[in-house]
PDB file of C-alpha atoms in Angstrom:
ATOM      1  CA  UNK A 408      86.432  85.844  73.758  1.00 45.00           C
ATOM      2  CA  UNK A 409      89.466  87.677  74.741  1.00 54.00           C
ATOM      3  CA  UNK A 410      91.309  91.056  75.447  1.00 60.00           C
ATOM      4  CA  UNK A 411      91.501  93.531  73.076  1.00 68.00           C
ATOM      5  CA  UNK A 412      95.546  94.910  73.037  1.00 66.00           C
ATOM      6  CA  UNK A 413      94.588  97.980  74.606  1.00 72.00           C
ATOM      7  CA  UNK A 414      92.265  97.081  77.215  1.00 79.00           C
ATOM      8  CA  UNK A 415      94.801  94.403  77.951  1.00 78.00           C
ATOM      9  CA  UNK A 416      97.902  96.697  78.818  1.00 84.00           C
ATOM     10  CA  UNK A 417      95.067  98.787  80.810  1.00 86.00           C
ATOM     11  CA  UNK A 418      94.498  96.204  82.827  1.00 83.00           C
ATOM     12  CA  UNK A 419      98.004  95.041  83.227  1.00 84.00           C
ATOM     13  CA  UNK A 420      98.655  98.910  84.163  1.00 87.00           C
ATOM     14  CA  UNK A 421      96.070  98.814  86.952  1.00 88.00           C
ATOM     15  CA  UNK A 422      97.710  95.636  88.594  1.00 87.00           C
ATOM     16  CA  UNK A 423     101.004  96.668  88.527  1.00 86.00           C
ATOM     17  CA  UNK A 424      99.617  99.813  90.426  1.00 89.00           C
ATOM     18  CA  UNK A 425      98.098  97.709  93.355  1.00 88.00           C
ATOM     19  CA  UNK A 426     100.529  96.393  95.846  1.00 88.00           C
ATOM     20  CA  UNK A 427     100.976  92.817  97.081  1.00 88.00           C
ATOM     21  CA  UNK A 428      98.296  92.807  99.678  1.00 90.00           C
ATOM     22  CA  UNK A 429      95.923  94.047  97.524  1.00 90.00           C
ATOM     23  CA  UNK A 430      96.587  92.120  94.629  1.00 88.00           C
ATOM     24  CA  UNK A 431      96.402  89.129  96.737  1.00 89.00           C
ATOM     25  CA  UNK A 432      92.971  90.017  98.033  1.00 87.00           C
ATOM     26  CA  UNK A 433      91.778  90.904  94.933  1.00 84.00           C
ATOM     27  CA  UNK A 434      92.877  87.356  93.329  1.00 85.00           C
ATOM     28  CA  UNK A 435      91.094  85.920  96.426  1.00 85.00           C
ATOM     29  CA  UNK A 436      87.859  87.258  95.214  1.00 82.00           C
ATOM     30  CA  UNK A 437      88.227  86.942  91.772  1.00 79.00           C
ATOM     31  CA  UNK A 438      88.570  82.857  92.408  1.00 77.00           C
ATOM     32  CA  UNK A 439      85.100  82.685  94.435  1.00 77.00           C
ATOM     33  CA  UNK A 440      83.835  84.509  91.378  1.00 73.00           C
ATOM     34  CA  UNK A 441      85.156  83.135  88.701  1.00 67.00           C
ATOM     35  CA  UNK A 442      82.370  81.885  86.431  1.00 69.00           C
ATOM     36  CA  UNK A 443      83.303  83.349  82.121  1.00 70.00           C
ATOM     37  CA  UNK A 444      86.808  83.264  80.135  1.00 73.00           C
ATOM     38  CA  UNK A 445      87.381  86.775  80.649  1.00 72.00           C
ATOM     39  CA  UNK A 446      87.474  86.242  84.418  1.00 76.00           C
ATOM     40  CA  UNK A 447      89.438  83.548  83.978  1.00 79.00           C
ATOM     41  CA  UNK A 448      92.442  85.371  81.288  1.00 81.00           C
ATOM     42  CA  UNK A 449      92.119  88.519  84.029  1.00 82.00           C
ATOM     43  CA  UNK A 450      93.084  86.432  87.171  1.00 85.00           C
ATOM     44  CA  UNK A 451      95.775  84.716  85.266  1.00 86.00           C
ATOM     45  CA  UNK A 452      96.985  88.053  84.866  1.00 87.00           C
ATOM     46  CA  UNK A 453      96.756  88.838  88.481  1.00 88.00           C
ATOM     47  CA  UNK A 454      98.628  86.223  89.508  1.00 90.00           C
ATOM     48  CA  UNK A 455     101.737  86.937  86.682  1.00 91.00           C
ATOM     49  CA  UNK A 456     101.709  90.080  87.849  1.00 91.00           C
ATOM     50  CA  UNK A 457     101.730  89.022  91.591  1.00 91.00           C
ATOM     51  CA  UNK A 458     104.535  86.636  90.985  1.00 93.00           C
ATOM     52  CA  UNK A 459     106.727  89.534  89.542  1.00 93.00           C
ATOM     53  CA  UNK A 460     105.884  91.843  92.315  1.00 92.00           C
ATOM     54  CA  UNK A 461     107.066  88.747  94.588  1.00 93.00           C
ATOM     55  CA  UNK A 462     110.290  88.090  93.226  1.00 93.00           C
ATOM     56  CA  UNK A 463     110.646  92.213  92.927  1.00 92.00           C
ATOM     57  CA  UNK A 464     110.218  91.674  96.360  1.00 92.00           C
ATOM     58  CA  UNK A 465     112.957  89.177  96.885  1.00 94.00           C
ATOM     59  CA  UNK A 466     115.364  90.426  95.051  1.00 93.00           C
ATOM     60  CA  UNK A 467     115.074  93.727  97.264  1.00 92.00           C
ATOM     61  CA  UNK A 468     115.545  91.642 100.303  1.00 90.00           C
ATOM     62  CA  UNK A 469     118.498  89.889  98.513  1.00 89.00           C
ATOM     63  CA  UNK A 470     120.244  92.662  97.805  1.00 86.00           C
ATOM     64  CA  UNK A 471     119.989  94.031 101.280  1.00 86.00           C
ATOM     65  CA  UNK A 472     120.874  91.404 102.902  1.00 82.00           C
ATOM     66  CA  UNK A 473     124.305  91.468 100.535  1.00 79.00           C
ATOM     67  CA  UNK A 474     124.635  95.003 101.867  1.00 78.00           C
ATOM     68  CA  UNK A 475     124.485  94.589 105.631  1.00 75.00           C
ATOM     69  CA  UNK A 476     126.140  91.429 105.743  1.00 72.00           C
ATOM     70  CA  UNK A 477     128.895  93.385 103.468  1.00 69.00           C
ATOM     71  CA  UNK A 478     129.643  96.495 105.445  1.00 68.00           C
ATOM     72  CA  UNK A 479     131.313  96.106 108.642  1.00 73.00           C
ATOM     73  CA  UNK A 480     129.698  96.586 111.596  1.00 74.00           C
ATOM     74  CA  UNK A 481     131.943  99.326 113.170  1.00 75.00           C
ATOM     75  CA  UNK A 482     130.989 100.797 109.621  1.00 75.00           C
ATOM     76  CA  UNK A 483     127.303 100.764 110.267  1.00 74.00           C
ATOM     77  CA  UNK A 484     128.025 101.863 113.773  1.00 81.00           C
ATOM     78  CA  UNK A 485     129.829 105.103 112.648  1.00 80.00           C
ATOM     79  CA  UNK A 486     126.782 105.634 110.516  1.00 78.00           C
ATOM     80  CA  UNK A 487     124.202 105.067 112.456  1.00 82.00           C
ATOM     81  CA  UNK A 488     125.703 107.864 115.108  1.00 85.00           C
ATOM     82  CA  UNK A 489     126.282 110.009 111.952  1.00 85.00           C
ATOM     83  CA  UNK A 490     122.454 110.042 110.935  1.00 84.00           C
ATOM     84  CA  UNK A 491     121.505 110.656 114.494  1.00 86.00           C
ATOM     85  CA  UNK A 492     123.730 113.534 114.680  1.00 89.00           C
ATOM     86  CA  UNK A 493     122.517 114.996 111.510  1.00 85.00           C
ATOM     87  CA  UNK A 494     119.062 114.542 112.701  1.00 85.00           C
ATOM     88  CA  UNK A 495     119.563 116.192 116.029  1.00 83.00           C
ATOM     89  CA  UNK A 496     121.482 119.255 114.049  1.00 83.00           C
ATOM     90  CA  UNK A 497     118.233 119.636 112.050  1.00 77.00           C
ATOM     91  CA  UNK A 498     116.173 119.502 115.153  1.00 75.00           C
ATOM     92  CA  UNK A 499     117.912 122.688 116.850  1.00 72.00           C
ATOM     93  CA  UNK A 500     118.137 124.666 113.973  1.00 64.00           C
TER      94      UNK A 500
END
């Protein structure tokens, strides 16, 4: 027994929806209870979709790493004083 298509991309829809921690929980459970095929098909899911959110994840890091470690720090500096300025402008107003 399997998915039909549409229940399929509904339950692919509610995992993407769940973030990491809860998809991880989630997966936690479903292996204690893991006992027919359809369990089995859905937790594979999980955990696809769980790997994509982790390398989503990654790749966000990645890429700001790239960007601090790419801007100068005087850069960041003048910035950082910038935002607090604009911030304290907002305040009084």
């Amino acid at each position: 027994m399997s998915f039909e298509p549409d229940n399929l991309q509904t339950l692919i829809s509610k995992y993407r929806t769940m973030d990491i921690y809860e998809l991880e929980a989630n997966i936690d459970n479903w292996d204690k209870e893991n006992d027919c095929p359809i369990q089995t098909q859905s937790l594979a899911i999980a955990k696809t979709e769980l790997e994509i959110k982790y390398k989503e994840r990654q790749e966000q890091i990645e890429l700001l790493t790239k960007s601090l470690t790419s801007s100068s720090r005087a850069g960041r500096w003048i910035f950082s004083v910038k935002a607090v300025i604009k911030q304290l402008l907002k305040f009084k107003k």
